Amino acid sequence: MKDPSAVRSAKDERKIRWAAHLGYWLITALARTWRTEIRHETEWPSADGRRLPVVLVVWHSEMLPFVWMMRHRGIVGLASQHGDAEIMVRIAERLGWGRSARGSSTRGGLRGLMAMVEALEQGKAVGFTPDGPKGPPRVVQPGALIAAFRSGCVIVPVGLHASRGWRAKSWDRFLVPLPFSRVVLAFGAAFTPRVEGSRVADGELERLADAIAAAEVRASA
């Protein structure tokens, strides 16, 4: 897979590098004020004392607290190929995420999906925002289900809740928990996607959306 940095100008590369550096320190300073809690982590299956590879799924709007609270676990994310996404990728990698696969529903999708399947087969957990990168918000696209089906791994939905937060005026209403707020991440019940022949069954997109909603209820309870 070609490194996106290889096709960017030196000027753009400098901008991304400095934006990622500044973003990392700003996010770290903010997130260290949060009072965080992770609930129902036993939903992430394990064997012989180690966690098994799973497909973690969270709405795009909750990506910031998700990336922070899942740091230092080597999770592989799927990122689109434009500059703004590259900034977040570099911040996540500094926070201990694995090297992200590149691709999205609008560009390089199949290549990115295959890279996620390969990561699962290598024993790594992966993270999807099923309504990204451009929405519609909270409408599931099939990539996470296909990755789980092809790798034989389960899906673990994730819900986030912040006691106080700011929402951006973006398509996804991106969440930034305010300083000193309480932030809860809850894992939902793991499940294996149903298949019909070689594709996910009808109704599975809605099933995944409902599973994320149930995890959000766990986080906000």
CSV table of N, CA, C and O in Angstrom, one decimal, residues 2 6 11 14 18 22 33 36 38 61 70 90 100 123 136-137 141 150 158 165 172 175 184 186 194 199 203 213:
chain,number,residue,atom,x,y,z
A,2,LYS,N,0.6,2.2,-0.9
A,2,LYS,CA,1.4,3.4,-1.0
A,2,LYS,C,1.2,4.3,0.2
A,2,LYS,O,0.1,4.6,0.5
A,6,ALA,N,3.9,10.0,0.6
A,6,ALA,CA,4.8,10.0,-0.6
A,6,ALA,C,4.3,10.8,-1.7
A,6,ALA,O,5.0,11.2,-2.6
A,11,LYS,N,5.6,21.0,1.7
A,11,LYS,CA,4.9,22.0,2.4
A,11,LYS,C,3.7,21.4,3.2
A,11,LYS,O,3.5,21.7,4.4
A,14,ARG,N,4.8,19.2,6.1
A,14,ARG,CA,5.2,20.0,7.2
A,14,ARG,C,4.0,20.5,8.0
A,14,ARG,O,4.0,20.4,9.3
A,18,TRP,N,3.3,19.3,11.9
A,18,TRP,CA,3.2,20.3,13.0
A,18,TRP,C,1.8,20.3,13.6
A,18,TRP,O,1.6,20.4,14.8
A,22,LEU,N,1.1,19.5,17.5
A,22,LEU,CA,0.3,20.4,18.4
A,22,LEU,C,-1.0,19.7,18.9
A,22,LEU,O,-1.3,19.8,20.1
A,33,THR,N,-7.4,15.8,32.2
A,33,THR,CA,-8.3,16.4,33.2
A,33,THR,C,-9.6,15.5,33.3
A,33,THR,O,-10.4,15.7,34.3
A,36,THR,N,-12.2,9.3,33.8
A,36,THR,CA,-12.6,8.3,32.9
A,36,THR,C,-13.0,7.0,33.6
A,36,THR,O,-12.4,6.7,34.6
A,38,ILE,N,-14.1,2.8,32.3
A,38,ILE,CA,-14.4,1.8,31.2
A,38,ILE,C,-15.3,0.8,31.8
A,38,ILE,O,-15.0,0.2,32.9
A,61,SER,N,-18.7,10.6,15.7
A,61,SER,CA,-18.8,11.7,16.6
A,61,SER,C,-18.1,11.5,17.9
A,61,SER,O,-17.7,12.5,18.5
A,70,MET,N,-8.8,4.2,24.5
A,70,MET,CA,-8.3,2.9,23.9
A,70,MET,C,-6.8,3.0,23.5
A,70,MET,O,-6.3,2.2,22.8
A,90,ARG,N,-1.9,10.3,12.9
A,90,ARG,CA,-0.6,10.5,13.6
A,90,ARG,C,-0.7,10.7,15.1
A,90,ARG,O,0.1,10.3,15.9
A,100,SER,N,-2.4,2.8,11.1
A,100,SER,CA,-3.8,2.8,10.5
A,100,SER,C,-3.8,2.3,9.1
A,100,SER,O,-2.9,2.5,8.3
A,123,GLY,N,-4.1,-11.2,14.5
A,123,GLY,CA,-4.3,-11.1,15.9
A,123,GLY,C,-4.5,-9.8,16.6
A,123,GLY,O,-4.5,-9.6,17.8
A,136,PRO,N,-24.1,9.6,6.1
A,136,PRO,CA,-24.9,10.3,7.1
A,136,PRO,C,-24.6,9.9,8.5
A,136,PRO,O,-24.2,8.7,8.7
A,137,PRO,N,-24.8,10.8,9.5
A,137,PRO,CA,-24.5,10.4,10.9
A,137,PRO,C,-25.3,9.3,11.4
A,137,PRO,O,-26.6,9.2,11.1
A,141,GLN,N,-22.6,1.8,7.6
A,141,GLN,CA,-22.1,1.3,6.4
A,141,GLN,C,-21.5,-0.1,6.6
A,141,GLN,O,-21.2,-0.4,7.8
A,150,ARG,N,-15.4,-11.8,7.3
A,150,ARG,CA,-14.3,-12.4,6.5
A,150,ARG,C,-13.1,-12.9,7.4
A,150,ARG,O,-12.4,-13.9,7.1
A,158,VAL,N,-19.3,-0.1,20.9
A,158,VAL,CA,-18.8,0.8,21.9
A,158,VAL,C,-19.7,2.1,22.0
A,158,VAL,O,-20.0,2.7,21.0
A,165,GLY,N,-19.9,18.3,27.6
A,165,GLY,CA,-19.2,18.3,26.4
A,165,GLY,C,-19.6,19.3,25.4
A,165,GLY,O,-20.7,19.8,25.5
A,172,ASP,N,-21.3,15.3,11.8
A,172,ASP,CA,-21.4,14.3,12.8
A,172,ASP,C,-21.7,14.8,14.3
A,172,ASP,O,-21.9,14.0,15.2
A,175,LEU,N,-17.9,15.2,19.2
A,175,LEU,CA,-17.9,15.5,20.7
A,175,LEU,C,-16.5,15.8,21.2
A,175,LEU,O,-15.6,15.0,20.9
A,184,VAL,N,-17.3,8.2,30.2
A,184,VAL,CA,-17.5,6.8,30.4
A,184,VAL,C,-17.6,6.1,29.0
A,184,VAL,O,-18.3,6.6,28.1
A,186,ALA,N,-18.4,2.4,27.4
A,186,ALA,CA,-19.0,1.1,27.7
A,186,ALA,C,-18.9,0.2,26.5
A,186,ALA,O,-19.3,0.6,25.4
A,194,ARG,N,-24.6,-12.1,11.1
A,194,ARG,CA,-25.3,-13.2,10.4
A,194,ARG,C,-25.0,-13.0,8.9
A,194,ARG,O,-24.9,-11.9,8.4
A,199,ARG,N,-22.5,-12.8,1.8
A,199,ARG,CA,-22.7,-11.4,2.2
A,199,ARG,C,-23.5,-11.4,3.6
A,199,ARG,O,-24.1,-12.4,4.0
A,203,GLY,N,-30.9,-6.7,7.4
A,203,GLY,CA,-31.2,-6.3,8.8
A,203,GLY,C,-30.0,-6.2,9.6
A,203,GLY,O,-30.1,-5.6,10.8
A,213,ALA,N,-26.3,1.7,20.0
A,213,ALA,CA,-27.2,2.5,20.9
A,213,ALA,C,-27.4,1.9,22.3
A,213,ALA,O,-27.4,2.6,23.3
